[in-house]
Amino acid sequence: MGETMTMAKALNAGLRRALEADPKVLLAGEDIGKLGGVFRITEHLQRDFGPERVVDSPLAESGIVGTSLGLALRGYRPVVEIQFDGFVYPAFDQIVSQVSRMRFRSMGRLSVPMVIRIPYGGSIGAIEHHSESPEAYFAHTPGLVVVTPGTPLDAYWMIQQAIASDDPVVFLEPKRRYHEKGEVDLTEPPLALDAARVVLQGGDATLFTYGPLVKTCVEAALAASAEGRSIEVVDLRSLSPLDDAAIRASVERTGRAIVVHEAVRTLGIGAEVAARIQEGCFYTLEAPVLRVAAYDMPYPPSKVESAYLPDLDRILDAVDRSLAY
Amino acid sequence: MGETMTMAKALNAGLRRALEADPKVLLAGEDIGKLGGVFRITEHLQRDFGPERVVDSPLAESGIVGTSLGLALRGYRPVVEIQFDGFVYPAFDQIVSQVSRMRFRSMGRLSVPMVIRIPYGGSIGAIEHHSESPEAYFAHTPGLVVVTPGTPLDAYWMIQQAIASDDPVVFLEPKRRYHEKGEVDLTEPPLALDAARVVLQGGDATLFTYGPLVKTCVEAALAASAEGRSIEVVDLRSLSPLDDAAIRASVERTGRAIVVHEAVRTLGIGAEVAARIQEGCFYTLEAPVLRVAAYDMPYPPSKVESAYLPDLDRILDAVDRSLAY
Amino acid sequence: MTVTRSTSEAEPPDVVTPGGTRIQRGREFVQLLTPQGERVADDVFAFDHDDAVIAANLRHMVLGRRFDAEATALQRKGQLGLWPPALGQEAAQVGSGAAIAGLDEVFPSYREHSVALMRGIDPLDMLKTFRGTAMVDWDSRAHRFHLYSFVIGTQSLHAVGYAMGMQRDGLVGNPDQAGNGAVLAYFGDGATSQGDVSEALVFAASYQAPVVFFVQNNQWAISEPIEVQSRIPLYRRAIGFGISSVRVDGNDVLAVQAVTEWALDRARRGEGPTFIEAFTYRMGAHTTSDDPTKYRRREEEQQWKAKDPIARVRTYLLGRGAIDQAWLDALDAEAEALGVRIREGCTALPNPRLEDYWQHAYAGMPPALAEQRDAYLAYEAGFEQES
Amino acid sequence: MTVTRSTSEAEPPDVVTPGGTRIQRGREFVQLLTPQGERVADDVFAFDHDDAVIAANLRHMVLGRRFDAEATALQRKGQLGLWPPALGQEAAQVGSGAAIAGLDEVFPSYREHSVALMRGIDPLDMLKTFRGTAMVDWDSRAHRFHLYSFVIGTQSLHAVGYAMGMQRDGLVGNPDQAGNGAVLAYFGDGATSQGDVSEALVFAASYQAPVVFFVQNNQWAISEPIEVQSRIPLYRRAIGFGISSVRVDGNDVLAVQAVTEWALDRARRGEGPTFIEAFTYRMGAHTTSDDPTKYRRREEEQQWKAKDPIARVRTYLLGRGAIDQAWLDALDAEAEALGVRIREGCTALPNPRLEDYWQHAYAGMPPALAEQRDAYLAYEAGFEQES
Ligand SMILES: Cc1ncc(C[n+]2csc(CCOP(=O)(O)OP(=O)(O)O)c2C)c(N)n1
Ligand SMILES: Cc1ncc(C[n+]2csc(CCOP(=O)(O)OP(=O)(O)O)c2C)c(N)n1
Ligand SMILES: [Mg+2]
Ligand SMILES: [Mg+2]
């Protein structure tokens, strides 16, 4: 029953299904119509669903998110595309002060079933502002759900689950994985949107990661197993809320944890995961929770991004350091 | 040599000194001129320095920060007032994508010696958007310095140090402490802007805090000492960069750490401090680093804010839990 | 060198359409009732209702002012944390509020107290926000009156988006007017400087959304005079976005109603957005925390007192014999009853509990948040046991 | 229901000042040189320079186009990560660039390659950004040409702030013109929708800052036609903010220079900001990653080809005998030499090392960051030892 497709195609298929399933779903963003988005995630959707359901918006992110909030109040389920990670900040006030709180402000009377899709992360050789990892800003914001698929299969289901959710969802798409293929087996029921997944089981240490670095961590774990080390890989998938039960269960098994992400280290998701693990698994931990992340500086020119971002070697180095405790 | 004054007066005096000392210093913001700001922090400064150095800006935060960045490039040292914490988000893009990175983008050629003053925090009985604690957003952003005074003395010196700094500084003013008095002894040389301060020495556990809750933590520590517990209180003062050396030194002394802040718990400053402590002091810690913070929901109506925010009892409860390990 | 700032030049206004048509009438704004209570004609706008409607407007203005005065007094007595008075802006609010019909929706800022009352919002529910016992506690869908909005300008985008939704739902341009609706979006003169408001104009123009932007230019944004935001008349702002625009005497309830009806009607018919500048004055403080003596002259306040929006309507209706002293006495009694209800109701408002708020953060409560709630409840229970 | 979107109405433009004066000339825009290479008169603007200046402009346009073509080719060969071509916009850029005088400062967007060359920026330094070997590697102060800016519209605010600084520094309104300066701020048609750009207009008007907003309306924002951003001519946007505005034929280097000189001169004299819409066309792709066949018709591109900004100047100057084939050949040779330098220089650009970047995050490196750097260096050293 499985089909092999890229994450880009899987997202496109998921959006298509959502548009088919619910006439209240609409897409809005810059260049998502005729062009199908700069990454072609919405390709042919305007052709097939019309310009009222797949809307080319004026070049103004706050406007896109703010008007979509209005549409959501009217009963629509807007799916907004931010063209690149670095262009979400002009919409920050609308997302963080308005979208995230409308339910709370209205004391539960109003819902904002909005999805904000953001292609994110680096390693694509881009100029500045095109390789950001803004997830921690959103995960620190109550009222938002923040999720990120690591595979085409997850992408296909999670985008539909996000659209079906009555909470606003920041949906982070690891753009460097857009064009990698994976199996999309539709016979399996999808995992819950807020669940982490053990991608690889192991007993010596756990790599916690998400989005673009799931694959890298799996590669690192496989490399480590060649050296006789049994490394577990957990794809967090949901960054807010975090799947505490799954995180704790893995640490209880392995006793060692390393969090890996592209965002800068300070106050990245790794900080929260580490803080929770040391609190929840204090007696189990055989080593401190380590973090492998970008260094605490702005994203550098692309020719040095490979040194700036975590890679297989830096992950293995952290595994070594963890096991050395 | 000491004088007793409120933090509001100390800030006003510090701004006045900075305006006197350097003709390139200018203040910009909403209502900071004739009115002297809604908190009167800039009272009489326009009268005494003129409307070109103390500028009433149009009602647009992105514009205020963005034009101030232009002024900084021209050699000015703008000190921007954001009227309330909840109104900084419209300027988020300018702060996070522009101000913070101009040095990096220009490969060190340009400086942005800008100070962004933000009255922050709750417990003043205000309506929504007037009691926010946005510090983690900024501390997660490379290129920004984030500081917050806890006393009039620190306020007086730190605002001047921030203005003198060639890095952009987010200067968070704990508004609930504006009108409390403290000694401002000008004979003592000021502590460095990036240094934490041990406010109260103790041996059993350390409370790490900053801004509005420094006083609350000191009160908690004094209450604990009545029960025979010796609690150290460290005022972090600088949230980015963190004073790692001071943090580690204290934990090495006490073996137990509790981070206390008004911001929500998830990905608040406490997450980073906890992550660093468990990494840097793994063998010293006798209990997990605990966090006392606001609950992970938007700021509630003011009649329940006292239950939402950390207070003396919740801090003591955490001390008990820490000591029980 | 001096950075000079002149006040706005004298301008020949008035209705300007994006097509460039300029209806010049050598007057400051559209006015149908003078401060002296005399009807005057306008070459474009007419007030198409009888005296009963004017009397209804007077009633709304008087009740709105009473509500406002009571709330201000309650704040002075420590019963509210804050109150933003609307004194002086009653005609702008009631006139526009009276133009709202069947399916229309309102997106207010934080000062549209009279409009709120007209939409059936319970004044006690409104006080909750300012007393700190609730967030915004009214059913915005039932009343078609959306939540008060405190981050300046943000609601303008929500309004446009909502209007885009009404467009999609087929509520625009139907031959049967009863099936049509539009959005009325309120904000202040200061708000026009916010990027969000400009973006709202861009989106409204681009999609020809059925929305009317209603700016109460009350001359001040806290301590900043209108000249800080615009050196030319504010209604012109919208023209550059391709949006028709009118300036109206915001203290003339007849003119405001006429202009707003025209604009809403255009929107409902599918003729696109309109921008209305209601030229009015904030006679009181910005909020109860504010002290206007720091930044504006008494004479200015006095001048505007002579243009009071309520006095002129009363004069007019009495002169016409449409109302009499008995009618006014009855209205006073109604206002007094409202005052009593507000005063007594306010102090009786129940205090909330933090427990009530956890459930509002998410549609589905995340387990970690439920854990926090449970820990909180256990912690609180500990205190109760102790005591 | 259909959400209709009509294209902008035919409009009688042109110069509109906030005072309301409308100089109607029944033409689309200010034009001084037709696509056929004929000089035409305008009732307001004149080109006050001799043929040598026009020839210099032609040279800048040809060199700019060559640079652009080389960079585009280098990207195709994998030598650059990305390139945003400026093909077709040379007159808008060179005409405005030629208007810049002594103390003026430029705040570009990311496509002003010809202006950059005129300001003395080394084309190889410009390529670094797009090759990924540097952030923005030119001395913006020395060249009075600020950093390229990639978040749409943000630089408009920096430009206004910088202009406010020049105002404070006394560079405006001096009798001695040599002591005066202004800011020239570039952005695109799409950018005008961003809140930041509207806020820049608000601030510029409020402080009467010496700034000229120069919009290259190249008809497209990636795949979105101008009608998505504005249904009326774009130059009108600024009028509602109280800013004088002109639309100019952006493919006519003479008209662009004349209008920009007028505007900069006004700014320098202290007469406040101006908004210029240069009506032009992006003849190539948005960037080398873009595929315009997906969203626009070939005929449109062909129509604009007939309005090529370079051809008309060449025709004109040849017709006047101001240049001859030898002159053109020499220019070709100069362009070819530039091409060689660019091709060879690009591939020879040194790769950076991450080490070089730590120091640029802060003026004073925080200890924790230094720790990270040291750990990184030790870690890297480990690899070198291994190998
Ligand atoms: C984004 C933002 N910035 C600042 C404020 C603080 N503030 C509240 S009201 C106000 C003035 C608003 O003036 P105007 O838009 O004219 O409305 P008015 O109060 O006169 O009705 C300001 C600056 C805010 N609420 N939101
Ligand atoms: C805030 C922001 N949103 C989106 C983008 C992505 N983007 C880059 S260029 C562009 C179109 C810009 O169009 P226009 O302003 O007309 O300038 P042009 O490219 O035509 O020169 C877009 C949407 C961006 N760089 N910044
Ligand atoms: Mg106002
Ligand atoms: Mg364009």
PDB file of C-alpha atoms in Angstrom, chain B residues 24 26 51-53 55-58 60-64 66-71 73-74 76 93-94 97-98 100 102-110 141-145 166-167 194 240-242 244 248 276, chain D residues 105 107 133-141 146-151 153-155 157-162 164-169 171 196 199 202-203 206-207 357-364 366-368 371:
ATOM      1  CA  LYS B  24      24.883  61.645  20.612  1.00  0.00           C
ATOM      2  CA  LEU B  26      18.869  60.628  22.294  1.00  0.00           C
ATOM      3  CA  PRO B  51      12.483  67.863  21.508  1.00  0.00           C
ATOM      4  CA  GLU B  52      15.322  66.776  19.232  1.00  0.00           C
ATOM      5  CA  ARG B  53      17.000  64.756  21.944  1.00  0.00           C
ATOM      6  CA  VAL B  55      11.557  62.663  20.807  1.00  0.00           C
ATOM      7  CA  ASP B  56       7.846  61.897  20.873  1.00  0.00           C
ATOM      8  CA  SER B  57       7.535  59.263  18.162  1.00  0.00           C
ATOM      9  CA  PRO B  58       4.551  58.325  16.034  1.00  0.00           C
ATOM     10  CA  ALA B  60       4.503  52.621  15.690  1.00  0.00           C
ATOM     11  CA  GLU B  61       6.994  50.441  17.498  1.00  0.00           C
ATOM     12  CA  SER B  62       8.613  48.959  14.408  1.00  0.00           C
ATOM     13  CA  GLY B  63       9.080  52.485  13.153  1.00  0.00           C
ATOM     14  CA  ILE B  64      10.568  53.636  16.427  1.00  0.00           C
ATOM     15  CA  GLY B  66      13.793  50.882  12.784  1.00  0.00           C
ATOM     16  CA  THR B  67      14.405  54.612  12.591  1.00  0.00           C
ATOM     17  CA  SER B  68      16.520  54.410  15.714  1.00  0.00           C
ATOM     18  CA  LEU B  69      18.645  51.812  13.981  1.00  0.00           C
ATOM     19  CA  GLY B  70      19.140  54.340  11.190  1.00  0.00           C
ATOM     20  CA  LEU B  71      20.101  56.961  13.753  1.00  0.00           C
ATOM     21  CA  LEU B  73      24.171  53.972  11.899  1.00  0.00           C
ATOM     22  CA  ARG B  74      24.588  57.746  11.705  1.00  0.00           C
ATOM     23  CA  TYR B  76      23.729  58.378  17.462  1.00  0.00           C
ATOM     24  CA  ASP B  93      11.409  41.903  13.290  1.00  0.00           C
ATOM     25  CA  GLN B  94      13.434  45.069  13.551  1.00  0.00           C
ATOM     26  CA  SER B  97      16.422  40.471  12.337  1.00  0.00           C
ATOM     27  CA  GLN B  98      17.949  43.916  12.040  1.00  0.00           C
ATOM     28  CA  SER B 100      20.695  42.312  16.636  1.00  0.00           C
ATOM     29  CA  MET B 102      23.771  44.667  11.918  1.00  0.00           C
ATOM     30  CA  ARG B 103      27.246  44.111  13.315  1.00  0.00           C
ATOM     31  CA  PHE B 104      27.313  40.528  12.084  1.00  0.00           C
ATOM     32  CA  ARG B 105      25.798  41.360   8.709  1.00  0.00           C
ATOM     33  CA  SER B 106      28.383  44.078   8.179  1.00  0.00           C
ATOM     34  CA  MET B 107      31.164  41.733   9.274  1.00  0.00           C
ATOM     35  CA  GLY B 108      32.042  43.912  12.206  1.00  0.00           C
ATOM     36  CA  ARG B 109      32.061  47.220  10.379  1.00  0.00           C
ATOM     37  CA  LEU B 110      28.896  48.641  11.916  1.00  0.00           C
ATOM     38  CA  THR B 141      18.531  35.992  19.947  1.00  0.00           C
ATOM     39  CA  PRO B 142      22.271  36.199  19.269  1.00  0.00           C
ATOM     40  CA  GLY B 143      23.633  39.705  19.038  1.00  0.00           C
ATOM     41  CA  LEU B 144      21.431  41.168  21.744  1.00  0.00           C
ATOM     42  CA  VAL B 145      22.446  41.908  25.285  1.00  0.00           C
ATOM     43  CA  ASP B 166      28.401  49.313  21.614  1.00  0.00           C
ATOM     44  CA  ASP B 167      26.069  46.330  21.517  1.00  0.00           C
ATOM     45  CA  ASP B 194      27.234  41.361  32.529  1.00  0.00           C
ATOM     46  CA  SER B 240      22.234  37.423  27.934  1.00  0.00           C
ATOM     47  CA  PRO B 241      25.034  36.784  28.309  1.00  0.00           C
ATOM     48  CA  LEU B 242      24.547  34.795  31.504  1.00  0.00           C
ATOM     49  CA  ASP B 244      28.153  31.330  33.990  1.00  0.00           C
ATOM     50  CA  ARG B 248      28.530  27.703  38.790  1.00  0.00           C
ATOM     51  CA  ARG B 276      23.668  24.883  32.026  1.00  0.00           C
TER      52      ARG B 276
ATOM     53  CA  GLU D 105      23.498  58.301   1.333  1.00  0.00           C
ATOM     54  CA  PHE D 107      19.846  52.560   1.421  1.00  0.00           C
ATOM     55  CA  THR D 133      31.477  33.440   1.283  1.00  0.00           C
ATOM     56  CA  ALA D 134      30.514  36.536   3.242  1.00  0.00           C
ATOM     57  CA  MET D 135      27.582  38.342   4.804  1.00  0.00           C
ATOM     58  CA  VAL D 136      27.604  41.819   3.193  1.00  0.00           C
ATOM     59  CA  ASP D 137      31.213  42.687   2.595  1.00  0.00           C
ATOM     60  CA  TRP D 138      31.543  46.331   1.745  1.00  0.00           C
ATOM     61  CA  ASP D 139      32.288  49.423   3.745  1.00  0.00           C
ATOM     62  CA  SER D 140      28.899  51.072   3.706  1.00  0.00           C
ATOM     63  CA  ARG D 141      30.171  54.217   5.323  1.00  0.00           C
ATOM     64  CA  HIS D 146      24.423  50.826   2.957  1.00  0.00           C
ATOM     65  CA  LEU D 147      24.089  47.077   3.247  1.00  0.00           C
ATOM     66  CA  TYR D 148      21.847  45.114   0.939  1.00  0.00           C
ATOM     67  CA  SER D 149      18.699  44.288   2.837  1.00  0.00           C
ATOM     68  CA  PHE D 150      16.812  41.034   2.428  1.00  0.00           C
ATOM     69  CA  VAL D 151      13.818  41.352   4.684  1.00  0.00           C
ATOM     70  CA  GLY D 153      10.924  46.910   3.420  1.00  0.00           C
ATOM     71  CA  THR D 154      12.984  46.998   6.624  1.00  0.00           C
ATOM     72  CA  GLN D 155      15.613  49.314   5.173  1.00  0.00           C
ATOM     73  CA  LEU D 157      12.941  52.723   8.253  1.00  0.00           C
ATOM     74  CA  HIS D 158      16.710  52.696   8.571  1.00  0.00           C
ATOM     75  CA  ALA D 159      16.827  55.195   5.740  1.00  0.00           C
ATOM     76  CA  VAL D 160      14.392  57.536   7.467  1.00  0.00           C
ATOM     77  CA  GLY D 161      16.259  57.256  10.757  1.00  0.00           C
ATOM     78  CA  TYR D 162      19.531  57.970   9.035  1.00  0.00           C
ATOM     79  CA  MET D 164      16.740  62.168  10.805  1.00  0.00           C
ATOM     80  CA  GLY D 165      20.357  61.930  11.902  1.00  0.00           C
ATOM     81  CA  MET D 166      21.546  64.035   8.976  1.00  0.00           C
ATOM     82  CA  GLN D 167      18.898  66.570   9.895  1.00  0.00           C
ATOM     83  CA  ARG D 168      20.241  66.680  13.432  1.00  0.00           C
ATOM     84  CA  ASP D 169      23.792  66.934  12.133  1.00  0.00           C
ATOM     85  CA  LEU D 171      23.172  68.673   6.758  1.00  0.00           C
ATOM     86  CA  ASP D 196       7.431  48.968   7.762  1.00  0.00           C
ATOM     87  CA  GLU D 199       5.606  53.456   8.955  1.00  0.00           C
ATOM     88  CA  VAL D 202       4.675  58.231   8.604  1.00  0.00           C
ATOM     89  CA  PHE D 203       8.006  59.011  10.238  1.00  0.00           C
ATOM     90  CA  SER D 206       6.181  63.645  10.694  1.00  0.00           C
ATOM     91  CA  TYR D 207       9.816  64.754  10.953  1.00  0.00           C
ATOM     92  CA  TYR D 357      32.623  34.951  12.403  1.00  0.00           C
ATOM     93  CA  TRP D 358      32.495  34.549  16.154  1.00  0.00           C
ATOM     94  CA  GLN D 359      33.934  38.008  16.696  1.00  0.00           C
ATOM     95  CA  HIS D 360      31.164  39.705  14.742  1.00  0.00           C
ATOM     96  CA  ALA D 361      28.282  38.683  16.973  1.00  0.00           C
ATOM     97  CA  TYR D 362      29.101  41.192  19.701  1.00  0.00           C
ATOM     98  CA  ALA D 363      31.388  44.174  20.211  1.00  0.00           C
ATOM     99  CA  GLY D 364      32.619  42.441  23.336  1.00  0.00           C
ATOM    100  CA  PRO D 366      30.658  37.106  25.967  1.00  0.00           C
ATOM    101  CA  PRO D 367      32.658  34.492  27.885  1.00  0.00           C
ATOM    102  CA  ALA D 368      30.166  31.724  27.084  1.00  0.00           C
ATOM    103  CA  GLU D 371      33.947  29.077  25.417  1.00  0.00           C
TER     104      GLU D 371
END
